Amino acid sequence: MRAFWGALPTEGRWLLSTVAIQTLGRGLTLPFTLIYLHEVRGFDLGLSGTLMALIAVVGFLVTGPGGALTDRYGARAVLLTGTAAMIAGNVLLAFATTPALAAAALVLIGFNFGVSWPGFNALIASVVSGELRQQYFGINFALVNLGIGVGGVVGGLFADVGRPATFTTIFLADAASGLIPMALLLGPLRHVHGRAAAPADGSAAPATVGYLAILREPAVRWLTLLTFVGTFIGYGQHEAGFPGFARQAAEVSTRTIGLAFAVNTAIIVVLQFAVLSRISGRRRTRVMLVMAATWAVSWALLGLAGLAPGGLAAATGVIAFMGVFALGETLLQPTVPAMSNDLASDHTRGRYNALTAAAFQGGAIAGPVVAGFLLQHDLSAVYIGLMVLGCAAIAVVARVLERHVSPTVNGMPSEPAALGEGSPA
């Protein structure tokens, strides 16, 4: 960690030093927004769920424009706009007494979610490069989990449906946490604009490179598909499929589910540094193969928990699932963003990151829908089988992807090489 910190430029240190504090505000509200809408504001459960879906849907819709704006006007400008929308959304949500006001607030939050991913990843890529970039994405992921995890614990202890003012407080605290990145971007990072710079010969000006042109690259198509499948069987199941299976099939308590999420966060925070050391200099596609195998084991453990419902074995299986799954997450998060940014050229970085973000959000939308349908129809065995099959699909896609990227993009040490099919256009 000392070596990594010493190698970071000053701008990278500023970006990384406040990540956990910034995301603590998100952790305060993330697990409790549905509870707030339903139990505090009195919206029916179906309407509350629909309102919550606005975050993902709006995020998906604005990701493409967000990536293009990042390339045209710079990551800093996009991030400032998105953060301002997030602050306004949380303040509005804190006092939203009608569905219309709540919807407007969640649209603002979703807008920030959609434009900030390509903007933030592009800003990171403009500051750090090479192997340091992969390490940065991994450590950033661990700190995000730490902030959200601590925020969730604090929010759980503080928020009380019998005292609506406590929910107002946590949403205002979430809004206040957005002032930290704004202060960084307006202060010590005001010169790091991350603006797109087209080649001097004008051969590929930002305005002329569209998403269809980028998707014509085989490496981009396969990486986008891998991201979608990985999210569908991974993060797309965190808020719906996993809790639903744990309650209906494994019949464990909500306390056990909460403990499982805590174990997930702890393992990510504890192991991410060691994992980064182990995967350094190795082919990223091979790391994805290990991730796929790890996730297949985790889903098998959850399936076994459903065979002995309601007892200690079920609780152990549910917790073990989240622990093993977390190990796979530490392999995924450093590799996919780093590969996407290594494929991109400087003037298209926003759009490359937007494609990855759109694939992630698409998986996050489709995952709960499929899980809800299967679990509602008592097809828990089919559900687990589909998840394991998804892990196998990741392995196949990773092997194909390997044939379309250069060794450098695939995480191998830099060395002189002719441009290949996987090289940036």
Coordinates of C-alpha atoms in Angstrom, one line a residue:
M1 CA 0.0 0.0 0.0
R2 CA 2.9 2.4 0.8
A3 CA 4.4 1.7 -2.6
F4 CA 1.1 2.3 -4.4
W5 CA 0.5 5.5 -2.5
G6 CA 4.0 6.7 -3.2
A7 CA 3.5 6.1 -6.9
L8 CA 0.3 8.0 -7.2
P9 CA 0.4 11.5 -8.5
T10 CA -1.0 14.2 -6.2
E11 CA -4.3 14.3 -8.0
G12 CA -4.8 10.6 -7.6
R13 CA -4.2 10.9 -3.8
W14 CA -6.8 13.6 -3.6
L15 CA -9.3 11.5 -5.4
L16 CA -8.7 8.4 -3.4
S17 CA -8.3 9.9 0.1
T18 CA -12.0 10.8 0.5
V19 CA -13.8 8.0 -1.3
A20 CA -14.9 6.2 1.9
I21 CA -16.3 9.4 3.4
Q22 CA -18.1 10.4 0.2
T23 CA -19.8 7.0 -0.1
L24 CA -20.7 6.8 3.6
G25 CA -23.6 9.1 2.8
R26 CA -24.9 6.7 0.1
G27 CA -24.7 3.9 2.6
L28 CA -26.9 5.8 5.0
T29 CA -29.8 5.8 2.5
L30 CA -29.3 2.9 0.1
P31 CA -30.8 0.1 2.2
F32 CA -33.6 2.2 3.6
T33 CA -35.0 4.2 0.6
L34 CA -37.8 1.6 -0.1
I35 CA -38.6 1.5 3.6
Y36 CA -38.8 5.3 3.7
L37 CA -41.1 5.5 0.7
H38 CA -43.4 2.7 1.9
E39 CA -43.5 2.9 5.7
V40 CA -42.7 6.6 6.4
R41 CA -44.4 8.4 3.4
G42 CA -47.2 5.8 3.1
F43 CA -46.8 4.9 -0.6
D44 CA -48.0 1.4 -1.4
L45 CA -45.3 -1.2 -1.9
G46 CA -45.8 -1.6 -5.6
L47 CA -45.6 2.2 -6.2
S48 CA -42.5 2.4 -4.0
G49 CA -40.7 -0.3 -6.0
T50 CA -41.6 1.4 -9.2
L51 CA -40.3 4.7 -7.9
M52 CA -37.0 3.0 -6.9
A53 CA -36.7 1.6 -10.4
L54 CA -36.5 5.2 -11.7
I55 CA -32.9 5.4 -10.5
A56 CA -31.7 2.5 -12.7
V57 CA -33.9 3.4 -15.7
V58 CA -32.9 7.1 -15.8
G59 CA -29.2 6.1 -15.1
F60 CA -29.4 3.7 -18.1
L61 CA -30.9 6.4 -20.4
V62 CA -28.4 9.1 -19.6
T63 CA -25.3 7.0 -19.6
G64 CA -24.8 7.3 -23.4
P65 CA -25.2 11.1 -23.5
G66 CA -23.1 11.3 -20.3
G67 CA -20.2 9.5 -22.0
A68 CA -20.3 11.8 -25.1
L69 CA -20.5 14.9 -22.9
T70 CA -17.5 13.7 -20.9
D71 CA -15.5 13.5 -24.1
R72 CA -16.6 16.9 -25.3
Y73 CA -16.6 19.0 -22.2
G74 CA -14.4 17.0 -19.8
A75 CA -15.1 14.7 -16.9
R76 CA -14.8 17.4 -14.3
A77 CA -17.7 19.4 -15.7
V78 CA -19.9 16.3 -16.0
L79 CA -19.1 15.2 -12.5
L80 CA -19.9 18.7 -11.1
T81 CA -23.3 18.6 -12.9
G82 CA -24.1 15.1 -11.7
T83 CA -23.1 15.8 -8.1
A84 CA -25.3 18.9 -8.0
A85 CA -28.2 16.8 -9.3
M86 CA -27.6 14.2 -6.6
I87 CA -27.5 16.9 -3.8
A88 CA -30.7 18.4 -5.1
G89 CA -32.4 15.0 -5.4
N90 CA -31.6 13.9 -1.8
V91 CA -32.7 17.2 -0.4
L92 CA -36.0 16.9 -2.3
L93 CA -36.4 13.3 -1.3
A94 CA -35.9 14.2 2.4
F95 CA -39.1 16.3 2.2
A96 CA -41.1 14.4 -0.5
T97 CA -44.6 13.8 0.8
T98 CA -46.1 13.0 -2.6
P99 CA -45.2 10.4 -5.3
A100 CA -44.6 13.2 -7.8
L101 CA -42.0 14.9 -5.6
A102 CA -40.4 11.5 -4.8
A103 CA -40.3 10.7 -8.5
A104 CA -38.6 14.0 -9.4
A105 CA -36.0 13.4 -6.6
L106 CA -35.2 9.9 -7.8
V107 CA -34.9 11.1 -11.4
L108 CA -32.2 13.5 -10.2
I109 CA -30.4 10.8 -8.3
G110 CA -30.6 8.5 -11.3
F111 CA -29.2 11.2 -13.5
N112 CA -26.2 11.5 -11.3
F113 CA -25.8 7.7 -11.2
G114 CA -25.8 7.6 -15.0
V115 CA -23.4 10.4 -15.9
S116 CA -21.0 10.0 -12.9
W117 CA -19.8 6.4 -13.8
P118 CA -18.2 7.3 -17.2
G119 CA -17.2 10.7 -15.9
F120 CA -15.4 9.4 -12.7
N121 CA -13.7 6.5 -14.5
A122 CA -12.5 8.8 -17.3
L123 CA -11.2 11.2 -14.6
I124 CA -9.3 8.4 -12.9
A125 CA -7.8 7.3 -16.3
S126 CA -6.6 10.8 -17.0
V127 CA -4.7 10.8 -13.8
V128 CA -3.2 7.3 -13.5
S129 CA -2.2 4.8 -16.2
G130 CA -0.8 1.3 -16.7
E131 CA -0.6 -1.2 -13.8
L132 CA -1.3 1.6 -11.4
R133 CA -4.7 2.2 -13.0
Q134 CA -5.7 -1.4 -12.3
Q135 CA -4.6 -1.1 -8.7
Y136 CA -6.5 2.2 -8.3
F137 CA -9.8 0.7 -9.5
G138 CA -9.4 -2.2 -7.1
I139 CA -8.6 -0.1 -4.1
N140 CA -11.3 2.5 -5.0
F141 CA -13.8 -0.4 -5.0
A142 CA -12.7 -1.6 -1.6
L143 CA -13.1 2.0 -0.2
V144 CA -16.5 2.4 -1.8
N145 CA -17.6 -0.8 -0.1
L146 CA -16.2 0.4 3.2
G147 CA -18.0 3.7 3.0
I148 CA -21.3 2.1 2.0
G149 CA -21.0 -0.7 4.6
V150 CA -20.2 1.7 7.5
G151 CA -23.0 4.0 6.3
G152 CA -25.5 1.1 6.2
V153 CA -24.6 0.2 9.8
V154 CA -24.9 3.8 11.0
G155 CA -28.2 4.2 9.1
G156 CA -29.6 1.0 10.5
L157 CA -28.9 2.1 14.1
F158 CA -30.2 5.7 13.5
A159 CA -33.2 5.4 11.2
D160 CA -36.5 4.7 12.9
V161 CA -39.8 4.5 11.1
G162 CA -41.5 5.7 14.3
R163 CA -39.5 8.9 14.0
P164 CA -39.8 10.2 10.4
A165 CA -37.3 13.0 11.2
T166 CA -34.5 10.4 11.3
F167 CA -35.1 9.6 7.7
T168 CA -35.0 13.2 6.8
T169 CA -31.7 13.5 8.5
I170 CA -30.0 10.6 6.7
F171 CA -31.1 11.9 3.3
L172 CA -29.8 15.4 4.1
A173 CA -26.6 13.7 5.3
D174 CA -26.3 11.9 2.0
A175 CA -26.8 15.3 0.2
A176 CA -24.1 16.8 2.4
S177 CA -21.6 14.0 1.4
G178 CA -21.8 15.3 -2.1
L179 CA -20.2 18.5 -1.1
I180 CA -16.9 16.7 -0.6
P181 CA -16.3 15.7 -4.3
M182 CA -17.6 19.2 -5.3
A183 CA -15.0 20.8 -3.0
L184 CA -12.2 18.6 -4.5
L185 CA -13.2 19.4 -8.1
L186 CA -13.6 23.1 -7.4
G187 CA -10.4 23.3 -5.3
P188 CA -7.3 21.1 -5.5
L189 CA -8.5 19.3 -8.7
R190 CA -9.8 22.3 -10.6
H191 CA -7.0 21.9 -13.2
V192 CA -7.8 18.2 -13.8
H193 CA -10.6 18.7 -16.4
G194 CA -10.3 15.3 -18.1
R195 CA -11.4 17.0 -21.4
A196 CA -11.2 15.0 -24.6
A197 CA -8.2 15.8 -26.8
A198 CA -8.5 14.7 -30.4
P199 CA -5.4 13.7 -32.3
A200 CA -3.4 16.6 -33.8
D201 CA -4.1 15.4 -37.3
G202 CA -7.9 15.5 -36.7
S203 CA -8.3 12.0 -37.9
A204 CA -10.7 11.1 -35.2
A205 CA -12.3 14.2 -33.7
P206 CA -14.6 13.5 -30.7
A207 CA -17.7 14.5 -32.6
T208 CA -17.1 12.0 -35.3
V209 CA -16.6 8.9 -33.2
G210 CA -20.0 7.4 -32.3
Y211 CA -21.0 4.5 -30.2
L212 CA -21.7 2.3 -33.2
A213 CA -18.1 2.9 -34.4
I214 CA -16.8 1.9 -31.0
L215 CA -19.0 -1.2 -30.9
R216 CA -17.6 -2.4 -34.2
E217 CA -14.4 -3.3 -32.3
P218 CA -14.7 -7.0 -31.4
A219 CA -13.0 -6.4 -28.1
V220 CA -15.5 -3.8 -27.0
R221 CA -18.5 -6.0 -28.0
W222 CA -17.2 -9.0 -26.0
L223 CA -16.2 -6.9 -23.0
T224 CA -19.6 -5.2 -23.0
L225 CA -21.3 -8.6 -23.1
L226 CA -19.1 -9.9 -20.3
T227 CA -20.0 -6.9 -18.2
F228 CA -23.7 -7.4 -18.8
V229 CA -23.7 -11.1 -17.9
G230 CA -21.4 -10.5 -14.9
T231 CA -23.8 -7.9 -13.6
F232 CA -26.9 -9.9 -14.3
I233 CA -25.7 -12.9 -12.2
G234 CA -23.9 -10.7 -9.7
Y235 CA -24.9 -7.2 -8.6
G236 CA -28.3 -7.7 -10.3
Q237 CA -29.1 -10.3 -7.7
H238 CA -27.9 -8.5 -4.6
E239 CA -31.1 -6.5 -3.9
A240 CA -33.7 -9.0 -5.2
G241 CA -32.6 -12.5 -6.2
F242 CA -30.3 -13.3 -3.2
P243 CA -32.6 -11.9 -0.5
G244 CA -35.6 -13.5 -2.2
F245 CA -34.0 -16.9 -2.4
A246 CA -32.6 -16.6 1.1
R247 CA -36.1 -15.9 2.6
Q248 CA -38.2 -18.2 0.4
A249 CA -36.0 -21.1 -0.3
A250 CA -33.5 -21.1 2.5
E251 CA -36.0 -19.6 5.0
V252 CA -33.4 -17.7 6.9
S253 CA -34.0 -14.6 9.0
T254 CA -33.5 -11.0 7.9
R255 CA -30.8 -10.8 10.5
T256 CA -28.9 -13.5 8.8
I257 CA -29.3 -11.7 5.4
G258 CA -27.9 -8.6 7.0
L259 CA -25.0 -10.5 8.5
A260 CA -24.3 -12.0 5.0
F261 CA -24.0 -8.5 3.5
A262 CA -21.7 -7.4 6.4
V263 CA -19.5 -10.4 5.6
N264 CA -19.5 -9.5 2.0
T265 CA -18.3 -6.0 2.7
A266 CA -15.7 -7.1 5.2
I267 CA -14.1 -9.6 2.9
I268 CA -13.9 -7.1 0.0
V269 CA -12.2 -4.5 2.3
V270 CA -9.8 -7.1 3.8
L271 CA -8.8 -9.0 0.7
Q272 CA -8.8 -6.5 -2.1
F273 CA -5.2 -5.4 -1.4
A274 CA -3.9 -9.0 -1.4
V275 CA -5.8 -9.9 -4.5
L276 CA -4.4 -6.9 -6.4
S277 CA -0.9 -8.1 -5.5
R278 CA -1.7 -11.6 -6.8
I279 CA -3.2 -10.5 -10.1
S280 CA -0.6 -7.9 -11.0
G281 CA 1.0 -8.7 -14.3
R282 CA -1.4 -11.5 -15.1
R283 CA -3.8 -11.7 -18.0
R284 CA -7.0 -10.1 -17.0
T285 CA -9.1 -12.6 -19.0
R286 CA -7.6 -15.4 -17.0
V287 CA -8.5 -13.5 -13.8
M288 CA -12.0 -13.4 -15.1
L289 CA -11.9 -17.2 -15.5
V290 CA -11.0 -17.5 -11.9
M291 CA -13.8 -15.1 -11.0
A292 CA -16.3 -17.1 -12.9
A293 CA -15.3 -20.3 -11.1
T294 CA -15.4 -18.6 -7.8
W295 CA -18.9 -17.3 -8.4
A296 CA -20.1 -20.7 -9.6
V297 CA -19.0 -22.1 -6.3
S298 CA -20.8 -19.4 -4.4
W299 CA -24.1 -20.0 -6.2
A300 CA -23.7 -23.7 -5.6
L301 CA -23.4 -23.0 -1.9
L302 CA -26.5 -20.9 -1.9
G303 CA -28.3 -23.7 -3.7
L304 CA -27.3 -26.1 -1.0
A305 CA -28.7 -23.7 1.6
G306 CA -32.1 -24.1 -0.1
L307 CA -32.0 -27.9 0.4
A308 CA -32.0 -27.6 4.2
P309 CA -34.3 -24.6 4.9
G310 CA -34.7 -22.9 8.2
G311 CA -31.8 -24.3 10.1
L312 CA -28.1 -23.6 10.9
A313 CA -27.0 -25.2 7.6
A314 CA -29.2 -22.8 5.6
A315 CA -27.9 -19.8 7.5
T316 CA -24.3 -21.0 7.1
G317 CA -24.8 -21.5 3.3
V318 CA -26.3 -18.0 2.9
I319 CA -23.4 -16.4 4.7
A320 CA -20.9 -18.5 2.9
F321 CA -22.4 -17.5 -0.4
M322 CA -21.8 -13.8 0.2
G323 CA -18.3 -14.5 1.5
V324 CA -17.2 -16.5 -1.5
F325 CA -19.0 -14.1 -3.9
A326 CA -17.1 -11.2 -2.4
L327 CA -13.8 -12.9 -3.4
G328 CA -15.0 -12.9 -7.0
E329 CA -15.9 -9.3 -6.8
T330 CA -12.3 -8.4 -5.8
L331 CA -11.3 -10.1 -9.1
L332 CA -13.9 -8.3 -11.3
Q333 CA -13.6 -4.7 -10.2
P334 CA -9.9 -4.1 -10.9
T335 CA -10.0 -5.8 -14.3
V336 CA -13.1 -4.7 -16.3
P337 CA -12.7 -0.9 -15.8
A338 CA -8.9 -1.1 -16.4
M339 CA -9.4 -3.0 -19.6
S340 CA -12.1 -0.7 -20.9
N341 CA -9.9 2.4 -20.3
D342 CA -6.8 0.7 -21.9
L343 CA -8.9 -0.1 -25.0
A344 CA -9.9 3.6 -25.3
S345 CA -7.9 6.4 -26.7
D346 CA -7.9 9.7 -24.8
H347 CA -10.6 11.4 -26.8
T348 CA -13.1 8.5 -26.6
R349 CA -12.6 7.5 -23.0
G350 CA -16.0 8.8 -21.8
R351 CA -17.9 6.8 -24.4
Y352 CA -15.9 3.6 -23.7
N353 CA -16.7 3.9 -20.0
A354 CA -20.4 4.8 -20.8
L355 CA -20.7 1.5 -22.7
T356 CA -19.4 -0.4 -19.7
A357 CA -21.7 1.5 -17.4
A358 CA -24.7 0.9 -19.7
A359 CA -24.0 -2.9 -19.7
F360 CA -23.8 -2.8 -15.9
Q361 CA -27.0 -1.0 -15.6
G362 CA -28.7 -3.2 -18.1
G363 CA -27.7 -6.2 -16.0
A364 CA -28.8 -4.5 -12.9
I365 CA -32.3 -3.9 -14.4
A366 CA -32.7 -7.4 -16.0
G367 CA -31.4 -9.3 -13.0
P368 CA -34.2 -8.5 -10.5
V369 CA -36.9 -9.0 -13.1
V370 CA -35.8 -12.5 -14.0
A371 CA -35.1 -13.4 -10.4
G372 CA -38.5 -12.2 -9.3
F373 CA -40.3 -14.2 -12.0
L374 CA -38.5 -17.4 -11.2
L375 CA -38.8 -17.1 -7.4
Q376 CA -42.5 -16.1 -7.7
H377 CA -43.2 -19.3 -9.6
D378 CA -41.3 -21.5 -7.1
L379 CA -38.5 -22.2 -9.6
S380 CA -35.6 -21.8 -7.1
A381 CA -33.7 -24.7 -8.6
V382 CA -34.0 -23.2 -12.1
Y383 CA -32.9 -19.9 -10.6
I384 CA -29.7 -21.4 -9.2
G385 CA -29.0 -23.3 -12.4
L386 CA -29.4 -20.2 -14.4
M387 CA -26.8 -18.4 -12.2
V388 CA -24.3 -21.2 -12.6
L389 CA -24.9 -21.3 -16.3
G390 CA -24.2 -17.5 -16.3
C391 CA -20.8 -18.2 -14.7
A392 CA -20.0 -20.7 -17.5
A393 CA -21.0 -18.0 -20.0
I394 CA -18.6 -15.5 -18.4
A395 CA -15.8 -18.1 -18.8
V396 CA -16.6 -18.6 -22.5
V397 CA -16.8 -14.9 -23.3
A398 CA -13.5 -14.2 -21.4
R399 CA -11.8 -16.8 -23.6
V400 CA -13.1 -15.2 -26.8
L401 CA -12.2 -11.7 -25.5
E402 CA -8.7 -12.8 -25.0
R403 CA -8.3 -13.4 -28.7
H404 CA -9.3 -9.8 -29.5
V405 CA -7.1 -7.8 -27.1
S406 CA -3.4 -7.1 -27.1
P407 CA -1.3 -8.4 -24.2
T408 CA -0.9 -4.9 -22.9
V409 CA -4.6 -4.3 -22.8
N410 CA -5.0 -7.7 -21.2
G411 CA -2.8 -6.6 -18.2
M412 CA 0.6 -8.0 -19.3
P413 CA 3.7 -5.8 -18.7
S414 CA 4.1 -3.2 -21.4
E415 CA 6.4 -4.1 -24.3
P416 CA 6.9 -2.9 -27.8
A417 CA 4.3 -4.6 -30.1
A418 CA 2.7 -4.1 -33.4
L419 CA -0.9 -2.8 -33.3
G420 CA -3.3 -5.7 -33.3
E421 CA -7.0 -6.2 -33.5
G422 CA -7.5 -5.3 -29.9
S423 CA -5.6 -2.0 -30.1
P424 CA -7.4 1.3 -29.7
A425 CA -8.5 2.9 -32.9

